[in-house]
PDB file of C-alpha atoms and ligand atoms in Angstrom:
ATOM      1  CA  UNK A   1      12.483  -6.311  11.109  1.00 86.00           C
ATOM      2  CA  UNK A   2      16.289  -6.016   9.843  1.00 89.00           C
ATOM      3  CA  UNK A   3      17.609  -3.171  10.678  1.00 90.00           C
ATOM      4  CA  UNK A   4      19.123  -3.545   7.322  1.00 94.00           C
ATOM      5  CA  UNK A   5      15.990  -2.642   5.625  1.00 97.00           C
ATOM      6  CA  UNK A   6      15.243   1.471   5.580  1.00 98.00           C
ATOM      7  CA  UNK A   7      11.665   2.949   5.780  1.00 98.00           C
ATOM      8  CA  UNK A   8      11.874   6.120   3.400  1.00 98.00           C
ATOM      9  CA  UNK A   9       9.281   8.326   2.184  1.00 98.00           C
ATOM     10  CA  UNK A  10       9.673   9.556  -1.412  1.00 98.00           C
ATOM     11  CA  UNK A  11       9.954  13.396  -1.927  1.00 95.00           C
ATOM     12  CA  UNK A  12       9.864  12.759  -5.732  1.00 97.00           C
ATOM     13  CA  UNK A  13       9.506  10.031  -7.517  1.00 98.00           C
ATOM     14  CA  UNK A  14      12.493   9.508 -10.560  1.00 97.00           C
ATOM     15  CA  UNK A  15      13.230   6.622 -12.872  1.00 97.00           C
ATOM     16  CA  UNK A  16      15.420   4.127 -10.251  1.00 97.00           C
ATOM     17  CA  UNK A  17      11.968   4.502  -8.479  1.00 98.00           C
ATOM     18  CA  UNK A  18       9.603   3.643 -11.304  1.00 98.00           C
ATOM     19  CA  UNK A  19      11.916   0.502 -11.842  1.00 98.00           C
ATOM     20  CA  UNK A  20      11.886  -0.540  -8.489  1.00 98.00           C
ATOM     21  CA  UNK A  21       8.008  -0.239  -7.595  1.00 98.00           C
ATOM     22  CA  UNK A  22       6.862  -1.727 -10.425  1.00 98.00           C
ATOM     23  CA  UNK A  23       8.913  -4.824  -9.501  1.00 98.00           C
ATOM     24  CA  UNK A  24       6.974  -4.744  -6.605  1.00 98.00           C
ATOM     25  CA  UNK A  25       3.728  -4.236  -8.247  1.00 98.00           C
ATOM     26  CA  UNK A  26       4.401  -6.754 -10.777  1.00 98.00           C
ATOM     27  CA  UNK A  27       5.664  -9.515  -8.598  1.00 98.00           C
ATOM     28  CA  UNK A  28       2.258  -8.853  -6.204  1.00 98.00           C
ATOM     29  CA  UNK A  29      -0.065  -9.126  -8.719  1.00 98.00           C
ATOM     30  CA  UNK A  30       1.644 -12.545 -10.682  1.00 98.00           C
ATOM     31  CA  UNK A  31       1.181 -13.700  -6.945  1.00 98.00           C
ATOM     32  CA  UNK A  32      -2.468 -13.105  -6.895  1.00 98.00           C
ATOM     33  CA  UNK A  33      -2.926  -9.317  -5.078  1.00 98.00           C
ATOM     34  CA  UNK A  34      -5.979  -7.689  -5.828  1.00 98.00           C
ATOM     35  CA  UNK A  35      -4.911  -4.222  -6.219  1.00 98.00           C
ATOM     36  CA  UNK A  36      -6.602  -2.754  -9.146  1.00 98.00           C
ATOM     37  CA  UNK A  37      -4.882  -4.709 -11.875  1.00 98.00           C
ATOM     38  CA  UNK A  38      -5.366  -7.814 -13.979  1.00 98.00           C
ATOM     39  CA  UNK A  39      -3.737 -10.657 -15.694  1.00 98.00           C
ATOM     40  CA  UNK A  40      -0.848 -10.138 -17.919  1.00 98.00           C
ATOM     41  CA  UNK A  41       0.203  -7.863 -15.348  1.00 98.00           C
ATOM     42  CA  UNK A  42       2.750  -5.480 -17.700  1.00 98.00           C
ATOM     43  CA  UNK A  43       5.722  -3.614 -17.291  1.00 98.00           C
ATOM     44  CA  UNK A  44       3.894  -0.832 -19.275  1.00 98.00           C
ATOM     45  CA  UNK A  45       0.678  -0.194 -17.298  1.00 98.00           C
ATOM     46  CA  UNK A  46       2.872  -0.943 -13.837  1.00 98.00           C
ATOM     47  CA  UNK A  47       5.410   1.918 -15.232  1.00 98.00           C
ATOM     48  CA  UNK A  48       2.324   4.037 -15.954  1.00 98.00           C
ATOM     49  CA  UNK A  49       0.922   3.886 -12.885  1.00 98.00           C
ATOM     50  CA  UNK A  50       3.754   4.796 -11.025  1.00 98.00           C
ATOM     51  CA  UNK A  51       4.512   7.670 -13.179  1.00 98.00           C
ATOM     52  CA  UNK A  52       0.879   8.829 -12.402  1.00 98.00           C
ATOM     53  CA  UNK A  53       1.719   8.561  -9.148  1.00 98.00           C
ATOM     54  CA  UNK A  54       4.800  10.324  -9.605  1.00 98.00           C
ATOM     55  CA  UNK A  55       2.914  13.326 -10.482  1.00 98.00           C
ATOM     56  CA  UNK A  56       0.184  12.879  -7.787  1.00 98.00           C
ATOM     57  CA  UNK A  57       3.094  13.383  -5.045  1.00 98.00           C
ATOM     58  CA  UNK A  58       4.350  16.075  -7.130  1.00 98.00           C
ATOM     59  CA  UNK A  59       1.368  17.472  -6.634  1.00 98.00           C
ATOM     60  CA  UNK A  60       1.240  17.214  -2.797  1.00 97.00           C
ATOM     61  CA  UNK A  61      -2.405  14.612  -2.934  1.00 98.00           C
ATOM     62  CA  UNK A  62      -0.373  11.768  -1.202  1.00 98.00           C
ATOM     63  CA  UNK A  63       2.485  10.345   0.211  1.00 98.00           C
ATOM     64  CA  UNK A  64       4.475   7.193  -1.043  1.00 98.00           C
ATOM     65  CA  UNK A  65       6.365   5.251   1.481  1.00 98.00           C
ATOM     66  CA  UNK A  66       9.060   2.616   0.465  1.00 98.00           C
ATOM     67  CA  UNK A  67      10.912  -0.541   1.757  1.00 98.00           C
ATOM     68  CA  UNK A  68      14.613  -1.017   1.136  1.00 98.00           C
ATOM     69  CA  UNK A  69      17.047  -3.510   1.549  1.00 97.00           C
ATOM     70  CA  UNK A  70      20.620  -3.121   2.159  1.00 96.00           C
ATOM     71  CA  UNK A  71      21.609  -2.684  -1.560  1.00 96.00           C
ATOM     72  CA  UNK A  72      18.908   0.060  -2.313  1.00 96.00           C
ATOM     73  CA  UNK A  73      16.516  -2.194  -3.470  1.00 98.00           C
ATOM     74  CA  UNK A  74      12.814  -1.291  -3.352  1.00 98.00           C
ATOM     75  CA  UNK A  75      11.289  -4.324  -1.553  1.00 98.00           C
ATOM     76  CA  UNK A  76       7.800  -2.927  -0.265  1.00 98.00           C
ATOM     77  CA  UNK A  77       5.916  -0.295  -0.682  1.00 99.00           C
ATOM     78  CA  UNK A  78       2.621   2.117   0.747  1.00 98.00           C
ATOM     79  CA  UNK A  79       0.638   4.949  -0.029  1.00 98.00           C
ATOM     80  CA  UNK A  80      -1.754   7.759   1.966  1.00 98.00           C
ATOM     81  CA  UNK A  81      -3.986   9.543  -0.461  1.00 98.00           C
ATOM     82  CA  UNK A  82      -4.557  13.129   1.427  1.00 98.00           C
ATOM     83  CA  UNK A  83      -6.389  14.798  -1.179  1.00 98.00           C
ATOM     84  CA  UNK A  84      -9.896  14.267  -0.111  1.00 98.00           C
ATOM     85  CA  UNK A  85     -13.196  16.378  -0.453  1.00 98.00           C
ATOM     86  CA  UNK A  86     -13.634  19.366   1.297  1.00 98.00           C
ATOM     87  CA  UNK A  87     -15.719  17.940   3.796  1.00 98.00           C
ATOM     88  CA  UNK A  88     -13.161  15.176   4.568  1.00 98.00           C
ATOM     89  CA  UNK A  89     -10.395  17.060   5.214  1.00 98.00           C
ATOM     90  CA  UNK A  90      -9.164  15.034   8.634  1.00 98.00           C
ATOM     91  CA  UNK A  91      -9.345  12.064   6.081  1.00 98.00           C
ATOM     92  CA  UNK A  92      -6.815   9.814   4.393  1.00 98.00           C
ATOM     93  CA  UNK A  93      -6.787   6.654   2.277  1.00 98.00           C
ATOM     94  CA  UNK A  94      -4.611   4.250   2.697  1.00 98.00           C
ATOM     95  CA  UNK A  95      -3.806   2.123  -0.495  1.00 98.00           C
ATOM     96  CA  UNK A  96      -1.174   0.156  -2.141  1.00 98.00           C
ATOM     97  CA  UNK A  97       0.443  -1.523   0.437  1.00 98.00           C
ATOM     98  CA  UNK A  98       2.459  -4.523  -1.207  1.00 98.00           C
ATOM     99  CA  UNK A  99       5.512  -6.158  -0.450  1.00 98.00           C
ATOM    100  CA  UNK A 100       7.504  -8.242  -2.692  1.00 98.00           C
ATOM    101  CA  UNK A 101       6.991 -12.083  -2.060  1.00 98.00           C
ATOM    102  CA  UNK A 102      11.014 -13.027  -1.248  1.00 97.00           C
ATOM    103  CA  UNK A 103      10.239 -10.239   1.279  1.00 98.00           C
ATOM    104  CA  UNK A 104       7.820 -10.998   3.069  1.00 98.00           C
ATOM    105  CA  UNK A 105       7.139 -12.277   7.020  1.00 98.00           C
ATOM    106  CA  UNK A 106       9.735  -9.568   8.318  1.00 97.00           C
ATOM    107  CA  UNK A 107       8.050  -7.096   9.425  1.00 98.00           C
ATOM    108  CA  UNK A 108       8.126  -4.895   6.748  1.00 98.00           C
ATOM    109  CA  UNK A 109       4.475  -4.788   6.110  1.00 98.00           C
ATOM    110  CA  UNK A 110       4.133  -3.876   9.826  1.00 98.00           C
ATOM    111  CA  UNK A 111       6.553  -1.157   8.970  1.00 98.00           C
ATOM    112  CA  UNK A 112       5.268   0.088   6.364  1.00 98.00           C
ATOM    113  CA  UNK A 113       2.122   0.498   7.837  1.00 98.00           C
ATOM    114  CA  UNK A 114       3.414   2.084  11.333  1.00 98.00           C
ATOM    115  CA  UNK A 115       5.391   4.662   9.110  1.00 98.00           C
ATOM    116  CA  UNK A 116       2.183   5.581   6.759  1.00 98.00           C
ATOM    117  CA  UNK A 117      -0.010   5.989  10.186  1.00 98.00           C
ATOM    118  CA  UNK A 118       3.348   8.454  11.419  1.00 98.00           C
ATOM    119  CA  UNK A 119       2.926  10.726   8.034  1.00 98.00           C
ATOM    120  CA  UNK A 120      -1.203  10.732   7.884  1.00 98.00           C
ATOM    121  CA  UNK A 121      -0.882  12.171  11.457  1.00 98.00           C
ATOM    122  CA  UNK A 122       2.080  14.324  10.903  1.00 98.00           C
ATOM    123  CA  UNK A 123       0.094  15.931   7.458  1.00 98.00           C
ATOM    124  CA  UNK A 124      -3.137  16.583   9.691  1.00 98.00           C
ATOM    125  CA  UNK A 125      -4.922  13.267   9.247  1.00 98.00           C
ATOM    126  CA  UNK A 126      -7.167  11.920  12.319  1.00 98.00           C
ATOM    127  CA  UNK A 127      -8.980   8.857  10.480  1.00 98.00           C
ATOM    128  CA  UNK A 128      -7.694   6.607   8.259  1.00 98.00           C
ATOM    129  CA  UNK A 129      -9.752   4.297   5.845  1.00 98.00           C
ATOM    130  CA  UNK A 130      -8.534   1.115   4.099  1.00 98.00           C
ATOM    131  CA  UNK A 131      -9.968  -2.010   1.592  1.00 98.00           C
ATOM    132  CA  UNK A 132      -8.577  -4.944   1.193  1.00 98.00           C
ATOM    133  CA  UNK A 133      -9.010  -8.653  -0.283  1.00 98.00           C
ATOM    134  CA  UNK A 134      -6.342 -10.156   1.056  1.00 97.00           C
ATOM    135  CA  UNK A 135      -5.902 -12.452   4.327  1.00 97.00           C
ATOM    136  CA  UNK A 136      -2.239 -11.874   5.168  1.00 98.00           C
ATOM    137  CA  UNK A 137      -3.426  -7.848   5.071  1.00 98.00           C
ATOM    138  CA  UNK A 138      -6.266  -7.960   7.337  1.00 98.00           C
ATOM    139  CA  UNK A 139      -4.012 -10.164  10.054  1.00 98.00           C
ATOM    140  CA  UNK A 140      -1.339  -6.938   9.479  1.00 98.00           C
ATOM    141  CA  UNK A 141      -4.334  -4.425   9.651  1.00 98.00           C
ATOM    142  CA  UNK A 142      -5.913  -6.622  12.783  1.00 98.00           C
ATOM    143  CA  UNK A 143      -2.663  -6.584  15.313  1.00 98.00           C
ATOM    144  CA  UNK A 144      -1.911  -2.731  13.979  1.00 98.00           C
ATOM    145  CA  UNK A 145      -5.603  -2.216  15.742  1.00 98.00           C
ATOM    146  CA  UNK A 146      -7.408  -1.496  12.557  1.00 98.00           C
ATOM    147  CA  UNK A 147     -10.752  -1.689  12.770  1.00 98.00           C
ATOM    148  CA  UNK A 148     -12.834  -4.385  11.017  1.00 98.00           C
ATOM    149  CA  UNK A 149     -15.861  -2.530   9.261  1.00 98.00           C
ATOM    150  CA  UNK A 150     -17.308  -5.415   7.352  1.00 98.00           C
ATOM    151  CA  UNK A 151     -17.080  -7.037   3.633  1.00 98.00           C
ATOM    152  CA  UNK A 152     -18.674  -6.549   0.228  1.00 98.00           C
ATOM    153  CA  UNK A 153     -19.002  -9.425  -1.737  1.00 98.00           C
ATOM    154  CA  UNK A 154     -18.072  -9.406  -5.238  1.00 98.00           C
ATOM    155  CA  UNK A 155     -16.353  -6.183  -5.164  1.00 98.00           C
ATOM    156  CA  UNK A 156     -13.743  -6.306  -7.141  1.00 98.00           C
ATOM    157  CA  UNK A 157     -11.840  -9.370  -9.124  1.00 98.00           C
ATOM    158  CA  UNK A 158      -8.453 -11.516  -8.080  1.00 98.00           C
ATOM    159  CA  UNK A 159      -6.287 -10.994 -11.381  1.00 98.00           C
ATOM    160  CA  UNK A 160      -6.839 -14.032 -12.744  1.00 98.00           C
ATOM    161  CA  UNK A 161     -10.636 -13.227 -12.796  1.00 98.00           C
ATOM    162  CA  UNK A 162     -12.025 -14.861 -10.299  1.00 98.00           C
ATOM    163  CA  UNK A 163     -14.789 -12.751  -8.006  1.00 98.00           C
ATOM    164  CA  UNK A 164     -13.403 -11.349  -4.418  1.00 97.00           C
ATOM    165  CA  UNK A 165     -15.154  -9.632  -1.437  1.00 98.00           C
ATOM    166  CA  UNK A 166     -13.418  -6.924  -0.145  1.00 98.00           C
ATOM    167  CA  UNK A 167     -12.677  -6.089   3.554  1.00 98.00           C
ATOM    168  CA  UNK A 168     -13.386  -2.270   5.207  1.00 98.00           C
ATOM    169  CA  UNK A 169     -11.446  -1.057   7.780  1.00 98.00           C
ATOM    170  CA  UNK A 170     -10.992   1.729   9.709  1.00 99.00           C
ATOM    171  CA  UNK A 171      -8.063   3.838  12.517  1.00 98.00           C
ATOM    172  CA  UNK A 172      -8.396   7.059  14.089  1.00 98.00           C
ATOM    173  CA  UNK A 173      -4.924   8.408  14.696  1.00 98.00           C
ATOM    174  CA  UNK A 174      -3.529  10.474  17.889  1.00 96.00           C
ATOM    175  CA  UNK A 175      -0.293  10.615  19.398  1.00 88.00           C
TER     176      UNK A 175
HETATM  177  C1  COA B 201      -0.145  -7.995   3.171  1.00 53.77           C
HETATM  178  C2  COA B 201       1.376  -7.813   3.002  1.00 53.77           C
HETATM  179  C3  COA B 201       1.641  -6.362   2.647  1.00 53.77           C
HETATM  180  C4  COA B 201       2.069  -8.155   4.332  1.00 53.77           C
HETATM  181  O1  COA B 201       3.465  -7.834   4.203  1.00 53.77           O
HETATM  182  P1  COA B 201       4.599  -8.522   5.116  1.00 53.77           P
HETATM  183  O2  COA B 201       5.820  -7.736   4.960  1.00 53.77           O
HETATM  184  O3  COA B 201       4.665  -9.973   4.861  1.00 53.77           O
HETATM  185  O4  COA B 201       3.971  -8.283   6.589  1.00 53.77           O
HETATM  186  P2  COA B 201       4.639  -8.629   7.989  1.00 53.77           P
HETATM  187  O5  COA B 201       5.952  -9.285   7.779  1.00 53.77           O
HETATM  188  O6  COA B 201       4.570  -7.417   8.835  1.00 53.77           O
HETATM  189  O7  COA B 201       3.597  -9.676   8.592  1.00 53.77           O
HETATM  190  C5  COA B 201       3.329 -10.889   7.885  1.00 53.77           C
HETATM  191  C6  COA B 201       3.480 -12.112   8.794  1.00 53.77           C
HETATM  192  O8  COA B 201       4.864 -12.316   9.118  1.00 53.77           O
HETATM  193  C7  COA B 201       4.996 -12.430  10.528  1.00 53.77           C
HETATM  194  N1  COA B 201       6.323 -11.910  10.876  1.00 53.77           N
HETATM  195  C8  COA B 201       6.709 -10.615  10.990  1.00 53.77           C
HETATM  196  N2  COA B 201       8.022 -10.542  11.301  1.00 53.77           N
HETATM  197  C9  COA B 201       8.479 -11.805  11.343  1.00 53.77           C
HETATM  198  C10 COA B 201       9.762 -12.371  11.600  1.00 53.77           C
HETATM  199  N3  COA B 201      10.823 -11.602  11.864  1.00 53.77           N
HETATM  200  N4  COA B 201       9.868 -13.728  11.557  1.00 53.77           N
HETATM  201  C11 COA B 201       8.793 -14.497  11.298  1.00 53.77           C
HETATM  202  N5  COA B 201       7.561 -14.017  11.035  1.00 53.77           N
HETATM  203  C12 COA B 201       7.408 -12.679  11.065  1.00 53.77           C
HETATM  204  C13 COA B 201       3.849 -11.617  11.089  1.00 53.77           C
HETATM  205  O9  COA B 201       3.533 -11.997  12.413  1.00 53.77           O
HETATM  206  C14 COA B 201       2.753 -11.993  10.117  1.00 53.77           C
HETATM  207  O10 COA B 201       2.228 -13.263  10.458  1.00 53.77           O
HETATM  208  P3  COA B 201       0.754 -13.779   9.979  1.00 53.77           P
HETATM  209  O11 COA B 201       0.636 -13.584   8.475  1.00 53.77           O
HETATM  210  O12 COA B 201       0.740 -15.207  10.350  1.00 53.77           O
HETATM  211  O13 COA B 201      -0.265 -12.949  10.679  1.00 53.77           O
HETATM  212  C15 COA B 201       1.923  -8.763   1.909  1.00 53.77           C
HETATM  213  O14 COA B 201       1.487 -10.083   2.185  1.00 53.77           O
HETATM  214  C16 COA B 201       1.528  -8.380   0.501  1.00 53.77           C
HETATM  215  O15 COA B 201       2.152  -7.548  -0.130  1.00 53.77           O
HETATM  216  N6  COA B 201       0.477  -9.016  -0.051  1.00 53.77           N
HETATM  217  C17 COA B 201       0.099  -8.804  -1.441  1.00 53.77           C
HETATM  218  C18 COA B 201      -0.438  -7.434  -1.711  1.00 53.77           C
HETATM  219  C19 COA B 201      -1.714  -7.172  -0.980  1.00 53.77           C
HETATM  220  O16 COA B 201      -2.684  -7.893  -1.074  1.00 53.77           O
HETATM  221  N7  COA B 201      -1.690  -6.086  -0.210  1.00 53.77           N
HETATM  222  C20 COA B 201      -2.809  -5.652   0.580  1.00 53.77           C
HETATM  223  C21 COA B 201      -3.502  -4.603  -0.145  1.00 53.77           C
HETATM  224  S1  COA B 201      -4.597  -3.734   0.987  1.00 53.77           S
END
């Protein structure tokens, strides 16, 4: 990856923020990512689900990781949900790992990913859990030593509607 592009991890979450993920978010799902939203993908529900997201960092229930290029501009983007049940407490969910398509065969993904596995650990996580319908992710989550649970078919939708299976994987973390 370009050493021109910074890993960060958001302590808050402000408006330049906002803006910039929900470029991200938009520009993943007009290219097809199933990741919870459909067709017309808005700039109102991405804004309002990174300002719910805002507050679940404020809150301390999970960590937002970010992609930059040289000129500040978010290009990528990845979360670990820590809030879990009591009885998972060595537990974290990894979600929302998207990239913006003029990003994208860089390594930032790979990044991304690498730096989310760093803050699980560092924040007391030993297994991390993962779903995903997309090819491109489970190659990423393959070579990062992921491991392949199995698919559901019919789990969720592509945003245009169409029926998608969706992909479980697992990682235990150590140092
Ligand atoms: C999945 C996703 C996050 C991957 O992001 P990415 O930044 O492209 O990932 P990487 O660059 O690390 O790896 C992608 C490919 O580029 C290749 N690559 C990495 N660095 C490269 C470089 N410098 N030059 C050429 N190729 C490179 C990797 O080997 C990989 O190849 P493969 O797809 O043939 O296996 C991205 O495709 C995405 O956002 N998809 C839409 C959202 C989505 O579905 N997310 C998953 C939700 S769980």
């Amino acid at each position: 990856m370009s050493d021109a592009i910074q890993i960060r991890c958001l302590q808050t979450i402000g408006e330049r923020e906002v803006q910039g993920l929900s470029d991200v978010l938009i520009d993943c799902v007009e290219g097809g990512a199933s990741v919870s939203f459909m067709l017309p993908m808005t700039r109102a529900k991405a804004e309002a689900f990174w300002r719910t997201t805002a507050a679940s960092v404020a809150r301390g229930e999970r960590v937002v990781l970010t992609a930059e290029d040289a000129s500040g501009r978010i290009v990528g983007t990845a979360q670990v949900i820590l809030a879990q049940p009591e009885n998972q407490p060595h537990r974290g969910d990894l979600a929302k790992m998207l990239v913006h398509r003029r990003a994208r065969r860089q390594g930032i993904g790979a990044a991304l990913l690498a730096a989310a596995e760093r803050r699980a650990l560092s924040a007391g996580k030993t297994l991390l859990v993962l779903d995903t319908a997309s090819d491109d992710a489970e190659r990423l989550y393959g070579r990062g030593g992921w491991q392949r649970c199995g698919q559901v078919p019919n789990y969720a939708l592509f945003p245009d509607g169409t029926p998608c299976a969706t992909t479980f994987y697992f990682k235990f973390l150590h140092d």
